[in-house]
Amino acid sequence: MKNYEMYIDGQWCTASNNENIVSINPATEEPWATFSNATADDVDRAVTAANTAFEHGEWRKLSGTQRGQYLKKIADCVRSNPELLGQTETTDTGKLFRETRWQANNVAGFYDFFAGQADKIKGDVPVTADNAPLILTMREPLGVVAAIVPWNSQLHLAAVKLGPALAAGNTIVLKPSEQASAAVLEFTRMIEKAGLPSGVINVVTGGAECGQALTSHPLVRRISFTGGVETARKIIPATRNNIARLSLELGGKSPVIVFDDANIDSVVNGVIAGIFAATGQSCAAGSRLLLHENIYDIVVEKLVERAKNIRIGDPMDDNTQMGPLATLRQRENIERILKQSVAMGAKILCGGSRPKAFNKGWYFEPTIVECVDQSPTVVQEELFGPVLSVLRFKTESEALEMANASRFAFAGGIFTRDIARAIRFARRVKAGRLWVNTYRVTSAQVPFGGSKDSGYGRESGLDAINDFTDIKSIFIDTTGEPVADPFVMR
Ligand code: NAD
């Protein structure tokens, strides 16, 4: 068993009541690590350390260039051992090692990106009349940022919060998921070598209580949350205590719309990538497939064939294509929704069960479900698993209506060779990110996020850094004259 501690004010420590959470390897169902279960007192210590580092520490005195150099060092630390980070995340979450290893390296690139932004934060000087005051706007860091991430893609989701927040001069309390905190804690150990001043980055571990203590803490100025919509509904009222600025990256039920002129082989690969990669545990999963009636049968046939042949197995094995689900609760949830949906008329075309070959591990078969309309729960709810709903459409307007008939609006895909149609749909499908003739491609350079029940705010991209700053405007009299009539606003 590995015993992971928390990181507060530059020190590794256990929870003040010595309570631990046991983490289970989803591929073996064996306990493999423990995390501290932070109390409200521990959270208070972490937030206070971050606030002291912000208000009174060295961090505030650094130039953007110097902060950028620290971020570069973080990137180098991450790059020094992507295998360790990958192996840890895979053991804790079941995500494929061939992806977690790559992802750790990719994460370093995000810190590089934000390192390059740290010295480019700037305000404005609007041109005003000669005798009017000179007006300056400047951007200032906010203070303590609470960064809360789920267990899936935790290093990436931490990077898109820590990168811009640190580049802008804020300090951090990071909270990973109680289901799988190990990769974030290994990352924290690794980046100690970057030598950031104590208290600039703090990591607390725990579940809902720890999260609630953090989001309601009066010294927190900004909350950047990624997770489920029901958790977000608890965080929104928590901010009544601190009026902290909030961004919410939540779930999705993203449509993939395929027209009859699309390249079928490309569609099959794109759809498989969108729903079966990472065992479907992605906020951007393309879980609602809308197929034009002319190509419906051929695409469904090919998808079923591919899905049946996906190699399920040990997530550490480079030959495996799909690992287990990260938690038992997810598998039970998927099974419940499938049962309910079949009773509502949905038809399982392949999968739908636990694979027979495994008597251990939270595995679930790649599943394709045919639905005549969008009423079954499987089309309505985010399953966060390898389950694809397939629906048929005739006309463009029908496809558009179906695509937008969801309480989520996170991502989506459009497959067509007709560029005008692709643009029409890209304009009108409600989503924060759309892929045309591809899926599951990402870049630090562009924003990421959704609307409706998928949340609000954007992460990554050139503007993300501004979300971790406040604007201050300053008026400077240039006339040299005494202040005139005090009862008239000018
Ligand atoms: P979750 O909402 O259960 O947990 C997310 C985080 O919130 C965890 O750290 C958890 O401990 C914490 N938390 C729980 N209760 C809290 C509370 N009351 N106050 C504050 N924090 C609390 O989500 P999950 O099951 O870990 O992750 C899956 C969800 O995350 C899915 O809905 C998925 O779509 C979403 N997600 C979104 C994105 C995105 O970028 N939009 C990316 C990945 C995952």
XYZ file of C-alpha atoms and ligand atoms in Angstrom:
534
model
C 0.000 0.000 0.000
C 1.159 3.490 -0.781
C 0.290 6.118 1.800
C -0.063 9.583 0.320
C -0.029 12.690 2.484
C -1.332 16.193 1.705
C 0.826 19.205 0.928
C 0.182 22.337 2.994
C 2.491 25.337 3.253
C 5.427 23.443 1.776
C 5.068 20.481 4.172
C 3.718 16.974 3.703
C 1.171 16.152 6.400
C -1.617 13.772 7.376
C -5.181 14.839 8.188
C -5.466 16.392 11.632
C -7.719 13.531 12.759
C -5.448 10.970 11.027
C -8.344 9.682 8.932
C -7.563 8.125 5.577
C -9.448 7.242 2.415
C -8.588 3.930 0.749
C -8.202 3.943 -3.012
C -9.008 0.828 -5.016
C -7.333 -0.199 -8.258
C -10.309 -0.569 -10.641
C -8.573 -3.262 -12.699
C -7.954 -5.583 -9.727
C -10.479 -4.328 -7.141
C -7.570 -4.398 -4.656
C -6.874 -1.484 -2.295
C -3.548 0.004 -3.347
C -3.172 3.459 -1.765
C -4.482 5.718 0.966
C -5.088 9.478 0.924
C -5.604 11.763 3.905
C -9.203 12.740 4.551
C -8.802 16.470 5.177
C -10.919 18.058 7.902
C -12.312 21.592 7.725
C -9.347 22.614 9.941
C -6.884 21.183 7.430
C -8.632 23.051 4.619
C -8.464 26.212 6.695
C -4.704 25.732 7.194
C -4.209 25.273 3.454
C -6.273 28.319 2.496
C -4.576 30.426 5.176
C -1.139 29.336 3.921
C -2.132 30.244 0.362
C -3.492 33.583 1.508
C -0.338 34.387 3.512
C 1.835 33.441 0.538
C -0.272 35.756 -1.616
C -0.490 38.730 0.737
C 2.905 38.651 2.418
C 5.155 36.234 0.524
C 7.737 36.554 -2.246
C 5.346 35.391 -4.968
C 3.653 38.767 -5.254
C 6.984 40.516 -5.743
C 8.026 38.473 -8.752
C 7.831 39.772 -12.298
C 5.720 37.924 -14.848
C 8.947 36.700 -16.427
C 10.042 35.166 -13.129
C 6.666 33.501 -12.590
C 6.922 32.194 -16.150
C 10.307 30.689 -15.306
C 8.737 28.822 -12.398
C 6.035 27.488 -14.694
C 8.744 26.336 -17.128
C 10.385 24.487 -14.264
C 7.062 22.804 -13.448
C 6.847 21.716 -17.105
C 10.393 20.304 -16.919
C 9.630 18.430 -13.684
C 6.542 16.858 -15.285
C 8.547 15.933 -18.383
C 11.243 14.314 -16.259
C 9.078 11.293 -15.465
C 5.844 10.937 -17.462
C 6.012 7.161 -16.887
C 5.657 7.560 -13.119
C 2.708 9.938 -13.505
C 1.115 7.719 -16.135
C 1.577 4.536 -14.136
C 0.135 6.156 -11.012
C -2.929 7.529 -12.810
C -3.529 4.189 -14.541
C -3.317 2.234 -11.282
C -5.675 4.664 -9.574
C -8.248 5.208 -12.345
C -7.888 2.367 -14.871
C -7.252 4.778 -17.743
C -4.900 3.230 -20.316
C -1.202 3.670 -19.584
C -0.551 4.348 -23.272
C -2.757 7.430 -22.858
C -1.806 8.532 -19.305
C 1.906 8.380 -20.204
C 1.258 10.565 -23.251
C -1.049 12.819 -21.304
C 1.582 13.544 -18.621
C 3.900 14.737 -21.391
C 1.115 16.736 -22.991
C 0.369 18.372 -19.623
C 3.933 19.730 -19.536
C 3.111 21.550 -22.781
C 0.186 23.308 -21.065
C 2.531 24.666 -18.358
C 4.886 25.823 -21.139
C 1.975 27.601 -22.811
C 0.984 29.471 -19.635
C 4.668 30.160 -18.819
C 4.777 32.093 -22.093
C 1.738 34.130 -21.066
C 2.945 35.181 -17.621
C 4.788 38.288 -18.860
C 2.101 39.318 -21.342
C -0.665 40.307 -18.959
C -1.463 43.918 -19.618
C -3.961 46.689 -19.081
C -5.039 49.519 -21.374
C -4.633 53.247 -21.776
C -7.678 54.513 -23.715
C -7.070 57.643 -25.756
C -8.893 60.555 -24.114
C -9.124 64.307 -24.725
C -6.005 66.324 -23.861
C -7.546 67.938 -20.820
C -9.328 64.799 -19.589
C -7.795 62.557 -16.945
C -5.369 59.930 -18.118
C -7.049 56.565 -17.618
C -5.134 53.389 -16.930
C -6.493 49.898 -16.477
C -4.330 47.252 -14.884
C -4.855 43.585 -14.209
C -4.142 42.208 -10.773
C -4.179 38.659 -9.392
C -7.230 37.741 -7.316
C -5.665 35.877 -4.374
C -6.421 32.307 -3.311
C -7.742 30.086 -6.091
C -9.522 26.861 -5.149
C -8.989 24.353 -7.969
C -11.235 21.294 -7.738
C -10.795 18.453 -10.200
C -12.467 15.080 -10.830
C -10.563 11.802 -11.157
C -10.573 11.649 -14.950
C -7.775 13.551 -16.751
C -6.868 15.057 -13.386
C -3.385 16.262 -14.368
C -4.692 17.955 -17.478
C -7.620 19.513 -15.628
C -5.279 20.703 -12.865
C -2.915 22.206 -15.487
C -5.618 24.350 -17.104
C -6.358 25.809 -13.668
C -2.891 26.065 -12.103
C -1.201 27.273 -15.296
C -3.154 30.525 -15.814
C -3.771 31.092 -12.079
C -0.064 30.947 -11.224
C 0.976 32.856 -14.339
C -1.320 35.683 -13.202
C 0.233 35.681 -9.703
C -2.436 33.877 -7.636
C -1.842 31.141 -5.075
C -3.563 27.758 -5.071
C -5.377 25.176 -3.025
C -5.858 22.162 -5.272
C -8.295 19.389 -4.410
C -8.279 16.164 -6.442
C -11.073 13.595 -6.272
C -11.313 11.278 -3.281
C -11.793 8.449 -5.818
C -8.294 8.893 -7.231
C -5.884 11.506 -5.887
C -2.599 9.677 -6.447
C -1.532 11.242 -9.760
C -2.049 14.783 -8.455
C -0.032 13.939 -5.308
C 2.809 12.343 -7.342
C 2.754 15.475 -9.538
C 2.993 17.654 -6.411
C 5.987 15.678 -5.169
C 7.629 16.050 -8.570
C 7.147 19.799 -8.846
C 8.582 20.437 -5.377
C 11.879 20.494 -7.293
C 10.679 23.608 -9.128
C 11.155 25.423 -5.805
C 8.038 27.621 -5.676
C 7.771 29.555 -2.399
C 5.930 27.697 0.398
C 2.165 28.166 0.377
C 1.908 29.051 -3.327
C 0.622 25.560 -4.159
C -1.219 23.528 -1.505
C -2.980 20.222 -2.070
C -5.745 18.887 0.172
C -7.420 15.516 -0.297
C -10.880 14.416 0.738
C -14.455 14.210 -0.459
C -17.570 16.384 -0.380
C -16.950 17.775 3.120
C -13.451 18.857 2.211
C -14.768 20.397 -1.027
C -17.530 22.198 0.825
C -15.079 23.616 3.396
C -12.879 24.831 0.565
C -15.545 26.402 -1.634
C -17.171 28.224 1.267
C -13.934 29.455 2.854
C -14.030 33.253 3.291
C -10.460 33.742 2.017
C -11.056 31.989 -1.319
C -11.412 34.540 -4.134
C -11.876 32.277 -7.136
C -13.145 28.725 -7.617
C -12.351 26.768 -10.712
C -14.383 23.565 -10.650
C -14.502 20.555 -12.943
C -16.901 17.755 -12.125
C -20.550 16.788 -12.211
C -23.536 19.137 -12.433
C -25.058 17.913 -9.144
C -21.846 18.822 -7.310
C -21.884 22.214 -9.040
C -25.380 22.812 -7.645
C -23.838 22.544 -4.148
C -20.890 24.789 -4.951
C -22.981 27.673 -6.309
C -24.719 28.285 -2.942
C -21.409 27.748 -1.062
C -20.069 30.891 -2.749
C -22.662 32.980 -0.949
C -20.107 32.976 1.902
C -17.157 34.362 0.009
C -18.659 35.782 -3.221
C -15.789 34.003 -4.957
C -15.737 34.119 -8.721
C -16.715 30.729 -10.123
C -16.184 28.750 -13.291
C -17.866 25.393 -13.843
C -16.713 22.739 -16.290
C -19.372 20.058 -16.047
C -20.689 17.073 -17.936
C -22.008 16.566 -21.443
C -24.176 14.515 -23.759
C -22.442 15.540 -26.928
C -24.028 14.840 -30.336
C -22.076 13.508 -33.306
C -24.001 14.298 -36.497
C -23.169 12.259 -39.573
C -24.451 13.111 -43.060
C -24.661 10.713 -45.975
C -21.742 12.305 -47.843
C -19.248 11.648 -45.040
C -16.230 9.367 -45.337
C -17.599 6.275 -43.591
C -14.281 4.825 -42.380
C -13.338 8.158 -40.905
C -16.754 8.395 -39.219
C -16.313 4.973 -37.636
C -12.876 5.899 -36.240
C -14.108 9.290 -35.049
C -17.165 7.844 -33.313
C -15.128 5.045 -31.680
C -12.590 7.641 -30.438
C -15.399 9.813 -29.135
C -17.163 7.187 -27.035
C -14.895 4.203 -26.360
C -11.531 5.901 -25.796
C -10.899 6.324 -22.052
C -13.818 3.867 -21.604
C -16.170 6.752 -22.422
C -15.182 8.594 -19.251
C -14.775 11.980 -20.832
C -16.824 15.146 -20.464
C -16.569 15.562 -24.246
C -17.623 11.976 -25.038
C -19.632 11.829 -28.264
C -22.410 9.776 -26.696
C -25.347 10.661 -28.978
C -24.809 9.543 -32.557
C -27.233 11.080 -35.087
C -27.030 9.273 -38.423
C -28.602 10.245 -41.726
C -31.040 7.530 -42.789
C -29.124 6.773 -46.030
C -25.997 5.643 -44.204
C -27.609 4.492 -40.958
C -27.391 0.734 -41.593
C -23.851 0.667 -42.930
C -22.431 2.871 -40.156
C -24.230 0.952 -37.415
C -23.047 -2.358 -38.866
C -19.415 -1.207 -38.957
C -19.571 0.315 -35.489
C -21.046 -2.842 -33.958
C -18.360 -4.918 -35.647
C -15.584 -2.644 -34.315
C -17.089 -2.380 -30.840
C -17.282 -6.174 -30.515
C -13.580 -6.428 -31.319
C -12.263 -3.783 -28.927
C -9.555 -5.363 -26.773
C -10.652 -4.999 -23.147
C -8.077 -5.685 -20.455
C -5.249 -4.630 -18.182
C -4.900 -0.852 -18.581
C -1.112 -1.109 -18.107
C -0.811 -3.349 -21.196
C -0.008 -1.374 -24.344
C -2.176 -3.730 -26.415
C -5.313 -2.965 -24.432
C -7.822 -0.628 -26.074
C -10.335 -0.280 -23.255
C -9.703 -0.530 -19.517
C -12.169 -0.739 -16.628
C -14.449 2.004 -15.361
C -12.867 4.011 -12.568
C -15.525 3.344 -9.940
C -17.998 0.626 -9.092
C -20.700 3.274 -8.701
C -20.387 4.202 -12.361
C -20.871 0.626 -13.494
C -23.948 0.272 -11.342
C -25.287 3.558 -12.668
C -24.723 2.469 -16.280
C -26.471 -0.849 -15.666
C -29.415 0.896 -14.026
C -29.811 3.396 -16.895
C -29.522 0.684 -19.542
C -32.208 -1.416 -17.857
C -34.473 1.606 -17.580
C -33.863 2.572 -21.214
C -34.586 -0.914 -22.551
C -37.903 -0.766 -20.681
C -38.510 2.534 -22.501
C -37.969 0.882 -25.903
C -34.214 1.247 -26.477
C -32.542 -1.764 -28.139
C -29.043 -2.937 -27.213
C -27.186 -3.788 -30.446
C -23.962 -4.939 -28.762
C -22.460 -5.055 -25.283
C -24.650 -4.091 -22.359
C -22.992 -6.421 -19.832
C -19.887 -7.083 -17.792
C -17.419 -8.968 -20.016
C -17.401 -12.689 -19.158
C -13.600 -12.984 -19.366
C -13.041 -11.043 -16.128
C -14.065 -12.010 -12.639
C -12.227 -9.017 -11.181
C -12.184 -5.370 -12.249
C -14.945 -2.875 -13.006
C -15.044 -3.693 -16.699
C -18.006 -3.046 -18.967
C -18.503 -3.991 -22.603
C -18.495 -1.361 -25.360
C -22.205 -0.852 -25.808
C -24.298 0.487 -28.677
C -27.972 1.234 -28.102
C -30.495 1.986 -30.838
C -33.197 4.500 -29.918
C -36.162 5.591 -32.021
C -36.332 8.936 -30.281
C -34.468 10.868 -27.620
C -36.756 10.007 -24.704
C -34.877 7.025 -23.167
C -32.675 7.911 -20.195
C -29.624 6.641 -22.061
C -30.020 9.574 -24.494
C -30.841 12.120 -21.810
C -28.247 11.447 -19.108
C -24.473 11.498 -19.055
C -23.440 7.871 -18.379
C -19.696 8.546 -18.208
C -19.018 5.137 -19.704
C -18.679 3.245 -23.016
C -22.307 3.538 -24.093
C -23.317 5.039 -27.431
C -26.924 5.911 -28.304
C -27.694 5.817 -32.022
C -30.556 7.732 -33.636
C -31.729 8.292 -37.185
C -32.567 11.551 -38.953
C -33.881 12.541 -42.385
C -33.363 16.253 -42.808
C -30.888 18.909 -41.718
C -33.450 20.709 -39.622
C -34.381 17.483 -37.862
C -30.696 16.777 -37.133
C -30.198 20.255 -35.730
C -33.249 20.041 -33.541
C -32.170 16.666 -32.179
C -28.601 17.863 -31.576
C -29.789 20.814 -29.519
C -32.514 18.965 -27.618
C -30.372 18.321 -24.556
C -29.916 19.998 -21.205
C -26.168 19.787 -21.834
C -24.171 21.834 -24.350
C -20.551 20.848 -24.102
C -19.096 19.499 -27.351
C -20.137 17.890 -30.614
C -19.002 16.474 -33.934
C -20.108 17.009 -37.543
C -19.127 14.630 -40.296
C -19.789 15.820 -43.852
C -17.813 16.660 -46.990
C -20.045 19.674 -47.630
C -18.120 22.612 -46.171
C -21.090 24.992 -46.253
C -23.185 22.513 -44.279
C -20.338 21.955 -41.818
C -20.189 25.704 -41.194
C -23.981 25.989 -40.917
C -23.953 23.331 -38.218
C -20.860 24.652 -36.492
C -22.725 27.948 -36.140
C -25.966 26.501 -34.861
C -25.151 23.489 -32.688
C -25.094 24.597 -29.057
C -21.682 23.603 -27.710
C -18.446 25.123 -26.460
C -16.371 23.022 -28.833
C -17.161 21.358 -32.146
C -15.071 19.056 -34.251
C -15.620 18.818 -38.010
C -14.634 15.490 -39.602
C -12.609 14.576 -36.527
C -13.107 14.160 -32.760
C -11.191 14.286 -29.456
C -8.451 16.674 -30.581
C -7.264 19.261 -28.086
C -4.879 22.217 -27.816
C -3.751 24.611 -25.090
C -4.309 27.478 -27.522
C -8.094 27.313 -27.618
C -10.772 27.632 -24.944
C -12.651 24.649 -23.581
C -16.005 24.634 -21.740
C -19.750 24.533 -22.213
C -23.072 26.155 -21.429
C -26.484 25.103 -20.034
C -25.972 22.153 -17.631
C -22.428 21.778 -18.973
C -21.455 24.836 -16.942
C -19.993 28.241 -17.652
C -16.589 29.786 -18.112
C -13.778 28.630 -20.379
C -10.418 27.090 -19.666
C -7.235 27.187 -21.752
C -6.583 29.514 -24.623
C -5.189 33.022 -24.644
C -7.978 34.567 -22.577
C -7.938 32.068 -19.684
C -5.337 34.058 -17.805
C -7.639 37.090 -17.618
C -10.191 34.991 -15.716
C -7.683 34.818 -12.873
C -7.262 38.592 -12.667
C -9.283 41.611 -11.633
C -9.278 44.861 -13.569
C -8.502 48.048 -11.732
C -9.038 51.421 -13.401
C -7.113 54.512 -12.389
C -7.957 58.132 -13.298
C -5.084 60.637 -13.150
C -5.809 64.348 -13.440
C -3.571 65.988 -16.037
C -4.873 69.581 -15.865
C -2.917 70.602 -12.801
C -6.043 72.522 -11.712
C -7.622 72.113 -8.262
C -10.645 69.834 -7.980
C -13.723 71.818 -9.055
C -17.351 71.684 -7.870
C -17.432 68.718 -5.430
C -21.182 68.176 -5.941
C -20.999 67.389 -9.641
C -19.713 64.120 -10.981
C -17.383 64.509 -13.924
P -17.810 14.935 -8.953
O -18.620 16.130 -9.215
O -18.364 13.818 -8.149
O -16.435 15.328 -8.225
C -15.605 16.349 -8.740
C -14.825 16.976 -7.594
O -15.726 17.682 -6.749
C -14.105 15.960 -6.707
O -12.850 16.488 -6.340
C -15.033 15.866 -5.508
O -14.399 15.450 -4.331
C -15.493 17.308 -5.396
N -16.718 17.483 -4.606
C -17.679 16.579 -4.328
N -18.668 17.166 -3.592
C -18.312 18.450 -3.409
C -18.907 19.564 -2.753
N -20.085 19.462 -2.125
N -18.272 20.749 -2.784
C -17.095 20.896 -3.427
N -16.469 19.867 -4.071
C -17.077 18.664 -4.059
O -17.353 14.396 -10.382
P -16.543 13.055 -10.748
O -17.458 11.894 -10.675
O -15.262 13.007 -9.998
O -16.172 13.368 -12.276
C -17.026 13.127 -13.324
C -17.750 14.371 -13.770
O -16.816 15.384 -14.126
C -18.574 14.127 -15.016
O -19.828 14.758 -14.934
C -17.738 14.754 -16.100
O -18.448 15.100 -17.250
C -17.143 15.912 -15.411
N -15.945 16.388 -16.129
C -15.997 17.592 -16.780
C -14.893 18.029 -17.506
C -14.925 19.341 -18.240
O -13.878 19.829 -18.636
N -16.069 19.941 -18.413
C -13.746 17.250 -17.552
C -13.738 16.043 -16.884
C -14.855 15.621 -16.173
